[in-house]
Coordinates of C-alpha atoms and ligand atoms in Angstrom, one line a residue:
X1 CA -35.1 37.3 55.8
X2 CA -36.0 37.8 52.5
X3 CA -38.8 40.4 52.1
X4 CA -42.1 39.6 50.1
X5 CA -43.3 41.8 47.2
X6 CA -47.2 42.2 45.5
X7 CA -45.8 43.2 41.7
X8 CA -47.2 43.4 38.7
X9 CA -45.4 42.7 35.3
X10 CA -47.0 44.3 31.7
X11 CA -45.4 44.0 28.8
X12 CA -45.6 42.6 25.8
X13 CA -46.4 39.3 24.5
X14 CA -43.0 37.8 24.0
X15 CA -41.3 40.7 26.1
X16 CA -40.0 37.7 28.3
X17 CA -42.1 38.5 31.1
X18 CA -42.6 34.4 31.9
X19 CA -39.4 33.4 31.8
X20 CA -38.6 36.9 34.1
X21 CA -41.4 36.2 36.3
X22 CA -40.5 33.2 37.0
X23 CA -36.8 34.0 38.0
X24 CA -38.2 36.9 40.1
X25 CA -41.0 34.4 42.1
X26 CA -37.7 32.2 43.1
X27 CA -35.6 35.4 44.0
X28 CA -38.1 36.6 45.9
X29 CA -40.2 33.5 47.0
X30 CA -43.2 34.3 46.4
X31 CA -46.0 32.4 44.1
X32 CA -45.7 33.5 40.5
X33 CA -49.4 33.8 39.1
X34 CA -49.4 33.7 35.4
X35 CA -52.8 33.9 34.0
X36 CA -51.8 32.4 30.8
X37 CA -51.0 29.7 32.4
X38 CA -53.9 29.2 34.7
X39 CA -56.2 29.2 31.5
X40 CA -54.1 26.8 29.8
X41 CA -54.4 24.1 32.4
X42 CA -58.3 24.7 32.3
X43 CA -58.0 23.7 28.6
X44 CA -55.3 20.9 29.1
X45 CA -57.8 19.3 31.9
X46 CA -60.3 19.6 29.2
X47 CA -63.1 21.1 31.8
X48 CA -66.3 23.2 30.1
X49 CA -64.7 26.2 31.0
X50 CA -61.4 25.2 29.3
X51 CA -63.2 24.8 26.3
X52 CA -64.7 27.9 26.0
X53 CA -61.6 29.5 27.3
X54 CA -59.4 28.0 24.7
X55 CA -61.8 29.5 21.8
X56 CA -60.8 32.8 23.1
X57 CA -57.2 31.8 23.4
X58 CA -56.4 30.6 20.0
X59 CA -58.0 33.7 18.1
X60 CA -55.9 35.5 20.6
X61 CA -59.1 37.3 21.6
X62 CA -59.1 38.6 25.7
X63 CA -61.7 36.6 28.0
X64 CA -64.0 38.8 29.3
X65 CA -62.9 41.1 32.3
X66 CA -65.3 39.5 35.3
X67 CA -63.9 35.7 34.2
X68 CA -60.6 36.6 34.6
X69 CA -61.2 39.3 37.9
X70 CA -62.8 36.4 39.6
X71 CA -60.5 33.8 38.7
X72 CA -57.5 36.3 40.0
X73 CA -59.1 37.3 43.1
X74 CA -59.7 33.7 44.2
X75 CA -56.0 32.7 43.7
X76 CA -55.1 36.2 45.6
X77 CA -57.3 35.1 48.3
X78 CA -54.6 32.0 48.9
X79 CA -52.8 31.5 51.8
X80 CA -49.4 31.7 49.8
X81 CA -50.2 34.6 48.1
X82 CA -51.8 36.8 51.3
X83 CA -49.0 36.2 53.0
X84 CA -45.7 36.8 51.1
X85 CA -47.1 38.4 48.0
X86 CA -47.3 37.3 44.2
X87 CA -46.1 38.1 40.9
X88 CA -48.9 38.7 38.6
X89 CA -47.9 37.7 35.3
X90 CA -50.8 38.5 32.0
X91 CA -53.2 40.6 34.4
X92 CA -54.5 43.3 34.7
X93 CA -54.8 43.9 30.5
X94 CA -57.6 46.0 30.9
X95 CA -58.3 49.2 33.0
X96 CA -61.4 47.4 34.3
X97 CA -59.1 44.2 35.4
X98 CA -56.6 46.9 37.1
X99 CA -59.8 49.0 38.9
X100 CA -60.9 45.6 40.1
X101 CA -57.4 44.3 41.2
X102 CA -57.3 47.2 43.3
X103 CA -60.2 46.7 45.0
X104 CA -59.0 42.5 45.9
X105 CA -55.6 44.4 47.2
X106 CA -57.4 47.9 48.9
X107 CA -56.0 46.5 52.2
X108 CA -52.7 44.8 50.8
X109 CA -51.7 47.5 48.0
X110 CA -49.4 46.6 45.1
X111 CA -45.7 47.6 45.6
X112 CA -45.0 48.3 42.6
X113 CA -46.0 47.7 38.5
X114 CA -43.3 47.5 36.2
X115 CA -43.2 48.0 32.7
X116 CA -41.0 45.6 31.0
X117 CA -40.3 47.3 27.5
X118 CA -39.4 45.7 24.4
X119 CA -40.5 46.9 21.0
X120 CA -43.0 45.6 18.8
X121 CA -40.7 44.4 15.9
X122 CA -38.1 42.5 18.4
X123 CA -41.3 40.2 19.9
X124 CA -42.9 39.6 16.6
X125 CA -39.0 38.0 15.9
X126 CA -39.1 36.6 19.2
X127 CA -43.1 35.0 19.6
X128 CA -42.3 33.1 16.4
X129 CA -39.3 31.8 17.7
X130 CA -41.1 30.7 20.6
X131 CA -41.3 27.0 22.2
X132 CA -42.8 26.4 25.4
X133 CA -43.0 22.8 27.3
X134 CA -46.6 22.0 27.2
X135 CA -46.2 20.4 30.6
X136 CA -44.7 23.1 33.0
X137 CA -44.8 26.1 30.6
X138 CA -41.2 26.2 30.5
X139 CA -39.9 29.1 27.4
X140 CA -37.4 27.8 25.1
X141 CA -36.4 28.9 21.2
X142 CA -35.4 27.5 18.0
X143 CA -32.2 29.4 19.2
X144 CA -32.1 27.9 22.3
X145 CA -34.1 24.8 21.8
X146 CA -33.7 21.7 25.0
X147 CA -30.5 19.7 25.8
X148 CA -33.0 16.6 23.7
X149 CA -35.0 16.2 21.0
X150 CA -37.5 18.8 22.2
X151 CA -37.9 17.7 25.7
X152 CA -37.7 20.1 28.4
X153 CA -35.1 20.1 30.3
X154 CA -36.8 20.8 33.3
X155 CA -39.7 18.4 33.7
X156 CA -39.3 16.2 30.5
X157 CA -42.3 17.1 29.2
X158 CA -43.4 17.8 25.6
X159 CA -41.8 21.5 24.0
X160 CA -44.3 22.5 21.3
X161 CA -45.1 25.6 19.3
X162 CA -48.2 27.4 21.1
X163 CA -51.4 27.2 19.1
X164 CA -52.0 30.7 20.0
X165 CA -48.6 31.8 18.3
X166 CA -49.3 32.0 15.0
X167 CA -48.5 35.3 12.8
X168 CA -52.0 36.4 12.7
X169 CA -53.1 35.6 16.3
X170 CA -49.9 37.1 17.2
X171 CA -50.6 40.8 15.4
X172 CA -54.4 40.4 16.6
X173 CA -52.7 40.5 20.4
X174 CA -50.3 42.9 19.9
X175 CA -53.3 45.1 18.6
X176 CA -55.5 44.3 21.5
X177 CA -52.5 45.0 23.5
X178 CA -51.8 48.7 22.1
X179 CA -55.6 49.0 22.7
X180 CA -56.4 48.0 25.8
X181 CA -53.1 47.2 28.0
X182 CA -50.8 50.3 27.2
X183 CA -53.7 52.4 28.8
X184 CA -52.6 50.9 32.2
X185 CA -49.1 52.7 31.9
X186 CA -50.4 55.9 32.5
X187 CA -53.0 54.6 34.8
X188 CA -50.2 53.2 36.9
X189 CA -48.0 55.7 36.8
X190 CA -50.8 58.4 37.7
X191 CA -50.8 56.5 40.4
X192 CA -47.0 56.4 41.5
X193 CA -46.6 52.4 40.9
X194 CA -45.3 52.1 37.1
X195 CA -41.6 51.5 37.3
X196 CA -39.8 51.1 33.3
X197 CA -37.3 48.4 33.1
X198 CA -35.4 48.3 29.7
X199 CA -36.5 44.3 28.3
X200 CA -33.5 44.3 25.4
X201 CA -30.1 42.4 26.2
X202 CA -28.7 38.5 27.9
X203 CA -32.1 37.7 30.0
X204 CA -29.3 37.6 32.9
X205 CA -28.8 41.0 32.8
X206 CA -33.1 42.2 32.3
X207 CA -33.0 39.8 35.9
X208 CA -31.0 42.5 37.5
X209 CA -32.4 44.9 36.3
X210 CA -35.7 44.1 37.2
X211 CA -34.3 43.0 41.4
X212 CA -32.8 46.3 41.2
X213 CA -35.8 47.9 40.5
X214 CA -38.0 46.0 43.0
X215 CA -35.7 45.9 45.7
X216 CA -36.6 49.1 47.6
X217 CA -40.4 48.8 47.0
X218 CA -40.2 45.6 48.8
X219 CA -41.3 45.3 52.1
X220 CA -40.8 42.8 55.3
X221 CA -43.0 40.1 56.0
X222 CA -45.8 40.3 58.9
X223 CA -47.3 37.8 61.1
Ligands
ADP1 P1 -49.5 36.4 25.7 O1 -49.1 37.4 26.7 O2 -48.5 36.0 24.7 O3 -50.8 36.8 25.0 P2 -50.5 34.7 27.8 O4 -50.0 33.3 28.1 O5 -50.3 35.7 28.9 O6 -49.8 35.1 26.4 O7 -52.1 34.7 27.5 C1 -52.6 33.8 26.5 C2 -54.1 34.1 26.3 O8 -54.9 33.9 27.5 C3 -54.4 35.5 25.9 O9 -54.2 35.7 24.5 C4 -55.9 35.7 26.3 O10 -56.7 35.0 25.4 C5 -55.9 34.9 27.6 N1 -55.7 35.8 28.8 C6 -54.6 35.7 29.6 N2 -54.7 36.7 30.6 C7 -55.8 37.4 30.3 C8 -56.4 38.5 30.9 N3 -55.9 39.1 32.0 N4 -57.6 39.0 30.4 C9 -58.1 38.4 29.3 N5 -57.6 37.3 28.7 C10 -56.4 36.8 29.2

């Protein structure tokens, strides 16, 4: 039986934590939650919230803390998730986001948090490279662009540049991220959870690395 895991991926932006994640959600089957990806179905179903949550997105400002907590903590609160575990994917970014996440997982603690480490010049070569499938959020790159035409190859939808991946939205993140997401390292490994898996090399090999990693923090399914 393949055991279920409650992990948490930093790194950051465009240190291939999607595209990781969701390898790691199949090897492991559990739900892959991506906040990033929640959000931008609110905006692509065009709802109020989605609206205002797209402003925040495109300047590549962070939504405030309780919007995201409560969005997390209801998806948590799943039957999917409850049971096997998740892959949390773009949250926490904030030490309030990780103090509240441990409160939504006080009676099913996080197995681990790992630290997926790439360094700031590589992603800023990498995010502008970026293509994503606007449809099921599929990561591509001019280097490695679709079998056609800029169609994914996985669901034949649309592979566009992300609005939110221009130069300057992509320094303002990386700032935000130096400011208010590297704090949780040391949060998380004060508290015996942070795990450092080298992000450089074929995204093969980071996959092993990072089931190597989390295999022995896993545990077996109950009930
Ligand atoms: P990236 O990691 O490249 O910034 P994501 O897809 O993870 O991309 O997130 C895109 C945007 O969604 C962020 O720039 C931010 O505006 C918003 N967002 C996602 N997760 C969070 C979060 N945990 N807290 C606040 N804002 C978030």
């Amino acid at each position: 039986m393949i055991p279920g895991v409650r992990l948490v991926l930093l790194g950051r932006q465009g240190a291939g934590k999607g595209t990781q994640c969701v390898r790691l959600a199949r090897h492991f089957v559990v739900p892959h939650l991506s906040t990033g990806d929640m959000l931008r179905s609110a905006v692509s179903e065009g709802t109020d919230f989605g609206r205002k949550a797209k402003e925040y997105m495109d300047s590549g400002d962070l939504l405030p803390d309780d919007v995201m907590v409560g969005m997390v903590a209801e998806r948590l609160g799943r039957d999917d998730s409850s049971r096997r575990g998740f892959i949390l994917d773009g949250f926490p970014r904030t030490v309030g986001q990780a103090e509240a996440l441990a409160e939504i997982t006080v009676e099913k603690p996080l197995d681990a948090v790992i630290d997926l480490e790439v360094p700031e010049d590589v992603v800023i070569q990498r995010i502008s490279k970026r293509r994503v499938c606007k449809d099921c959020g599929t990561n591509y790159s001019v280097d490695t662009p679709p079998r056609y035409d800029w169609t994914c190859d996985n669901c034949g939808g649309e592979v566009v540049q992300r609005d939110d991946d221009t130069e300057e939205a992509i320094r303002h993140r990386l700032d935000l991220y130096r400011e208010h997401t590297e704090p949780l390292i040391a949060w998380y490994e004060h508290r015996l959870l942070l795990v450092a898996v080298d992000g450089l090399g074929h995204p093969d090999e980071v996959t092993r690395r990072l089931i190597r990693a989390v295999d022995g923090r896993t545990r077996p399914v109950v009930g």
